[in-house]
CSV table of C-alpha atoms in Angstrom, one decimal:
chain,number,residue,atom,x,y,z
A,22,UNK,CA,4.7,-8.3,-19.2
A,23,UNK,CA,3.5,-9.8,-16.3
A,24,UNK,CA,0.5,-11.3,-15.4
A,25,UNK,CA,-2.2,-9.5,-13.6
A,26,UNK,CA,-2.0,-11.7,-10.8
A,27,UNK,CA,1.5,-11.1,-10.0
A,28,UNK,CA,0.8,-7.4,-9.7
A,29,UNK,CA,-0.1,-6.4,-6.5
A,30,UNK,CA,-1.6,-3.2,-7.9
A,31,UNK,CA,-3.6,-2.1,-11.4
A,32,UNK,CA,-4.6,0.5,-12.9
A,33,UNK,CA,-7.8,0.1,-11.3
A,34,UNK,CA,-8.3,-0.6,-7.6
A,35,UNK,CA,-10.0,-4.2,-6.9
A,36,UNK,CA,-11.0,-3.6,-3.9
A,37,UNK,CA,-14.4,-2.8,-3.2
A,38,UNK,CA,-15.4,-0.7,-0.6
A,39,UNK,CA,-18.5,-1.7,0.6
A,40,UNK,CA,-17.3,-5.3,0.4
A,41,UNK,CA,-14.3,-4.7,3.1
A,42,UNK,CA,-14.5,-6.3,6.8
A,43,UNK,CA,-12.9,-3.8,9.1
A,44,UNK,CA,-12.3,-4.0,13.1
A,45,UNK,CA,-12.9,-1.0,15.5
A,46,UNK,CA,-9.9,0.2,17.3
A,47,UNK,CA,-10.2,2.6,20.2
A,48,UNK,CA,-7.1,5.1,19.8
A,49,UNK,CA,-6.3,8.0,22.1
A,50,UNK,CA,-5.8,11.9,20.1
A,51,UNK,CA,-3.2,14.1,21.3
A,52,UNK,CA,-5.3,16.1,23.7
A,53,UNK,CA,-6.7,12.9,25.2
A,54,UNK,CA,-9.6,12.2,23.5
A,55,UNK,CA,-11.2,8.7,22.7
A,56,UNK,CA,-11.2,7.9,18.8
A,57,UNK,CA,-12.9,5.1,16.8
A,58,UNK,CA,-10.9,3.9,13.9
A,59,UNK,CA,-11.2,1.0,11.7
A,60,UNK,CA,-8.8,-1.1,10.4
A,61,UNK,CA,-9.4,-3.6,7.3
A,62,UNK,CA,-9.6,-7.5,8.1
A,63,UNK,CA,-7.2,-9.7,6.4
A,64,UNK,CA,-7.5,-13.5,6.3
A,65,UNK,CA,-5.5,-14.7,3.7
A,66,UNK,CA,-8.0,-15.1,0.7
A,67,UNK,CA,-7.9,-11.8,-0.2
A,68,UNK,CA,-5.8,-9.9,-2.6
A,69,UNK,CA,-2.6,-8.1,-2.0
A,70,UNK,CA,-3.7,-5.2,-2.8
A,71,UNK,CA,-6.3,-5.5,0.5
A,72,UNK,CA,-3.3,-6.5,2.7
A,73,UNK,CA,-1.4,-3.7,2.1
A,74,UNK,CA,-4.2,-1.4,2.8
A,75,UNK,CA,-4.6,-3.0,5.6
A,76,UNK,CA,-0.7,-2.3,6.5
A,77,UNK,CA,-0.6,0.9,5.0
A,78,UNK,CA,-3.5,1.7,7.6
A,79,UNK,CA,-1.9,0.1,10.6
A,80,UNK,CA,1.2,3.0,9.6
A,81,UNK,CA,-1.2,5.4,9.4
A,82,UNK,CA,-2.6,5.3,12.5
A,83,UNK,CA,0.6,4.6,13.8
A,84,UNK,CA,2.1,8.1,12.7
A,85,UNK,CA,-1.2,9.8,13.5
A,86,UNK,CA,-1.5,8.4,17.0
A,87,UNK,CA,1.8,8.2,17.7
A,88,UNK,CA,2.8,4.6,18.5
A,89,UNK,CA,6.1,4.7,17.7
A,90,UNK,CA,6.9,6.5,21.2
A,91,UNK,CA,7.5,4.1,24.1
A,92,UNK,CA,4.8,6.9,26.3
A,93,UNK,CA,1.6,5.8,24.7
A,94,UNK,CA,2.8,1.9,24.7
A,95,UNK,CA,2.1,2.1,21.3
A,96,UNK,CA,3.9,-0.8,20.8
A,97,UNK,CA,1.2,-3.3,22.6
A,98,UNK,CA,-1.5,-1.0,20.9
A,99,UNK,CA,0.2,-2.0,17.2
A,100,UNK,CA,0.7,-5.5,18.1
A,101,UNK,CA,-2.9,-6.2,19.1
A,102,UNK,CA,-4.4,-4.8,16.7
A,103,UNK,CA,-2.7,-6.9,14.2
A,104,UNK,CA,-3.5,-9.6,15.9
A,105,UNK,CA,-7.3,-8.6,15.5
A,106,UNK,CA,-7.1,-7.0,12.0
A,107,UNK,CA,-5.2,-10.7,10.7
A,108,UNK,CA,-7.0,-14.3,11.0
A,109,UNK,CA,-7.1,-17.7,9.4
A,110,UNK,CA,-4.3,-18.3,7.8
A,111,UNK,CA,-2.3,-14.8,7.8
A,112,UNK,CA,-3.1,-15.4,11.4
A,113,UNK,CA,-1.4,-17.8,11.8
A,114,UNK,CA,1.6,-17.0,9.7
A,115,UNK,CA,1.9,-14.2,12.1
A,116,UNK,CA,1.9,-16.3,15.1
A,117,UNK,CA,4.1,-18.8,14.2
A,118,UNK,CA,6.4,-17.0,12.4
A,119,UNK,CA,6.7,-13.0,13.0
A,120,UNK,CA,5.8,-12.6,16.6
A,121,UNK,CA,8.0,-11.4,18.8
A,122,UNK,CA,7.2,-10.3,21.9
A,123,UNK,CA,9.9,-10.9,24.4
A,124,UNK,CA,10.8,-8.0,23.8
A,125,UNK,CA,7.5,-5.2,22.9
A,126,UNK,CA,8.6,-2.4,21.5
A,127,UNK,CA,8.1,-1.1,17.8
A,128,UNK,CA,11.9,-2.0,16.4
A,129,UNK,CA,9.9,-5.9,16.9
A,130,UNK,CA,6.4,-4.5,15.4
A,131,UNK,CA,8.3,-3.1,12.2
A,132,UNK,CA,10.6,-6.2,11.9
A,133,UNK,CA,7.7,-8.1,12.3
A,134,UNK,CA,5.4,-6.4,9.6
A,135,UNK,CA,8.2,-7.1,7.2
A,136,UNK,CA,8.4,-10.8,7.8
A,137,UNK,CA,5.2,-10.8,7.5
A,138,UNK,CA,4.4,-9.0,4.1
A,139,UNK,CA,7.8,-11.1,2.9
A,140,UNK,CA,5.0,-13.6,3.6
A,141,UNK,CA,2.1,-12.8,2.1
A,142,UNK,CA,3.3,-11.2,-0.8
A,143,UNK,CA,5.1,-13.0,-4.3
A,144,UNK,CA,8.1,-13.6,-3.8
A,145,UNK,CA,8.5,-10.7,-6.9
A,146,UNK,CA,5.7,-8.8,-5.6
A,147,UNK,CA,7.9,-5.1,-5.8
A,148,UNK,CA,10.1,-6.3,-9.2
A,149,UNK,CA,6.6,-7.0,-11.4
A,150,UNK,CA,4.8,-3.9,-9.9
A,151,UNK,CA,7.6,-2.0,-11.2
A,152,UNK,CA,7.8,-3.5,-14.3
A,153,UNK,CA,4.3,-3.0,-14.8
A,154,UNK,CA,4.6,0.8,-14.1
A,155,UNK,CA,6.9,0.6,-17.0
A,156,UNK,CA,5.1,-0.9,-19.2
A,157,UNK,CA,1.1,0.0,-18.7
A,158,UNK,CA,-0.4,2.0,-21.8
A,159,UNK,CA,-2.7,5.2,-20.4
A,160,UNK,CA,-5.9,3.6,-19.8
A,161,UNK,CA,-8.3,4.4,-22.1
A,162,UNK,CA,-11.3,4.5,-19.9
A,163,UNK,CA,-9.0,6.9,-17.7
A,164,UNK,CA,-8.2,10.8,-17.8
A,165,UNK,CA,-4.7,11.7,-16.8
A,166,UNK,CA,-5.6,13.1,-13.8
A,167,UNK,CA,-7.1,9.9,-13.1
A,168,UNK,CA,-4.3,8.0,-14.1
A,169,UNK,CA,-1.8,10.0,-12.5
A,170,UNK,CA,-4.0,10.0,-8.8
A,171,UNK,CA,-4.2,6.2,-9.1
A,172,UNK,CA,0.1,6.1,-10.0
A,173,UNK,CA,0.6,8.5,-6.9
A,174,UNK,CA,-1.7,6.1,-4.8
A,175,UNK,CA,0.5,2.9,-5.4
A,176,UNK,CA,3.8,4.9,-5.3
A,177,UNK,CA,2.8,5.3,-1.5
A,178,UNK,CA,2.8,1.6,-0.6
A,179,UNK,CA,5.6,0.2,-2.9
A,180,UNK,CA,7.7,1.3,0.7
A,181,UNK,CA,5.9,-2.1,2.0
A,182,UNK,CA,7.0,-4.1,-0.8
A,183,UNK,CA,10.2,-3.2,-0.1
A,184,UNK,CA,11.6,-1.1,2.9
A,185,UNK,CA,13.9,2.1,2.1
A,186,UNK,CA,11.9,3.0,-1.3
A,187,UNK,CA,11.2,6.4,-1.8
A,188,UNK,CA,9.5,7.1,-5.0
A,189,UNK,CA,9.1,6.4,-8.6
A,190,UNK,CA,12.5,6.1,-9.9
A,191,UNK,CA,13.3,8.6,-13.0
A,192,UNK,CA,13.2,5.7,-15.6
A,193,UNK,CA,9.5,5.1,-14.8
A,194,UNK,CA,8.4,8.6,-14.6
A,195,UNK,CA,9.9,9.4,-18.1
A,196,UNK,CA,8.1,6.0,-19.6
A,197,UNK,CA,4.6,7.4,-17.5
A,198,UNK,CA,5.2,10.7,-19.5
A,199,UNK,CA,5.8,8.8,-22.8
A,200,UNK,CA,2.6,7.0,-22.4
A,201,UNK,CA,0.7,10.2,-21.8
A,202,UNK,CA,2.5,11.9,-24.7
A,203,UNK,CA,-0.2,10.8,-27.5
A,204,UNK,CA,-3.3,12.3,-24.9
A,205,UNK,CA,-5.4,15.2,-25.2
A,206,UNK,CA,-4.4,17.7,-22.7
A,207,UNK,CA,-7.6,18.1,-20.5
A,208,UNK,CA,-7.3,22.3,-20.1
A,209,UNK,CA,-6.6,23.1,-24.0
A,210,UNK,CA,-7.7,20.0,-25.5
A,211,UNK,CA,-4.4,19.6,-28.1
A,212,UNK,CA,-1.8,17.0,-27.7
A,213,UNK,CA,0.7,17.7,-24.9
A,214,UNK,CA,2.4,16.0,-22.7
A,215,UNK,CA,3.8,18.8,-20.6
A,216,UNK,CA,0.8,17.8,-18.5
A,217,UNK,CA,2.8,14.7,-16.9
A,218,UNK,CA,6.4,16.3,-16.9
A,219,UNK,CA,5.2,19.5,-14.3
A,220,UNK,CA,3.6,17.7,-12.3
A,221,UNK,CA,6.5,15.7,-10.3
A,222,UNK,CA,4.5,12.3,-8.9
């Protein structure tokens, strides 16, 4: 099993929200309007689990304000605000090694982000998350439901661990349902573990 500082995320979230540093970016809605979002900081003393909030909110805002489409110049919208979200020393990883902007357009922004989480993150970063999906016990100080939120939650950012993955693979799901297999159901209060196998993460 690995170490808990080789996972990029537990069972329980570290992050704290109060405790996050965010920047304001000005974003333009479909019918025009002017939006205020923020967007996590990221310096490089933080956790991997802050930085890919911070990415997985850079593709959110991405998708919801459509930056991927050359009309908006999303592209220069995506890139600076990275460059504002990341300092120190993820700065300047960024600068010296992932930035490309010969060419601006978000086939370089998504290359980029990649090189740059390649980066940031272990080396092993996707292979000991999984592993640890595998092999983590239901928390005791956790209902299923809890447990299950918190396994969909990091099943949507293992894509930025490694580009292309989809979902849980099978294997996992089946050792998640094992695990849960000893818990009291929450609606009938008797062992079951039917709980985990309908509901599909």
């Amino acid at each position: 099993m690995n170490t808990l500082e080789e996972v990029p995320l537990r069972y329980k979230s570290s992050l704290k929200k109060s405790e996050i540093l965010c920047i304001k970016v000005q974003c333009t809605s479909a019918i025009g309007a002017t939006v205020e979002e923020e967007v996590p900081k990221f310096s490089g003393e933080e956790s991997m689990e802050h930085y890919l909030l911070c990415i997985k909110t850079i593709n959110t805002l991405a998708k919801r304000y459509k930056w991927r489409t050359t009309a908006t110049n999303g592209a220069d919208l995506a890139f600076e605000t990275v460059n504002r979200m990341l300092s120190e020393s993820a700065l300047d990883t960024w600068e010296d090694k992932c930035t490309t902007r010969s060419t601006i357009n978000q086939a370089t922004f998504d290359t980029n982000i990649r090189e740059h989480t390649r980066s940031i993150c272990r080396k092993n970063a996707f292979n000991n998350q999984e592993e640890y999906l595998k092999n983590m016990r239901t928390p005791d100080d956790m209902t299923m439901a809890q447990w299950l939120k918190r396994i969909e939650a990091i099943n949507k950012v293992l894509p930025l661990l490694k580009p292309g993955y989809q979902q849980i693979p099978r294997e996992i799901k089946r050792h998640i349902s094992i695990r849960f297999s000893a818990k009291t159901c929450l609606s009938t209060s008797e062992i079951c573990c039917s709980c985990v196998v309908q509901s599909e993460l």
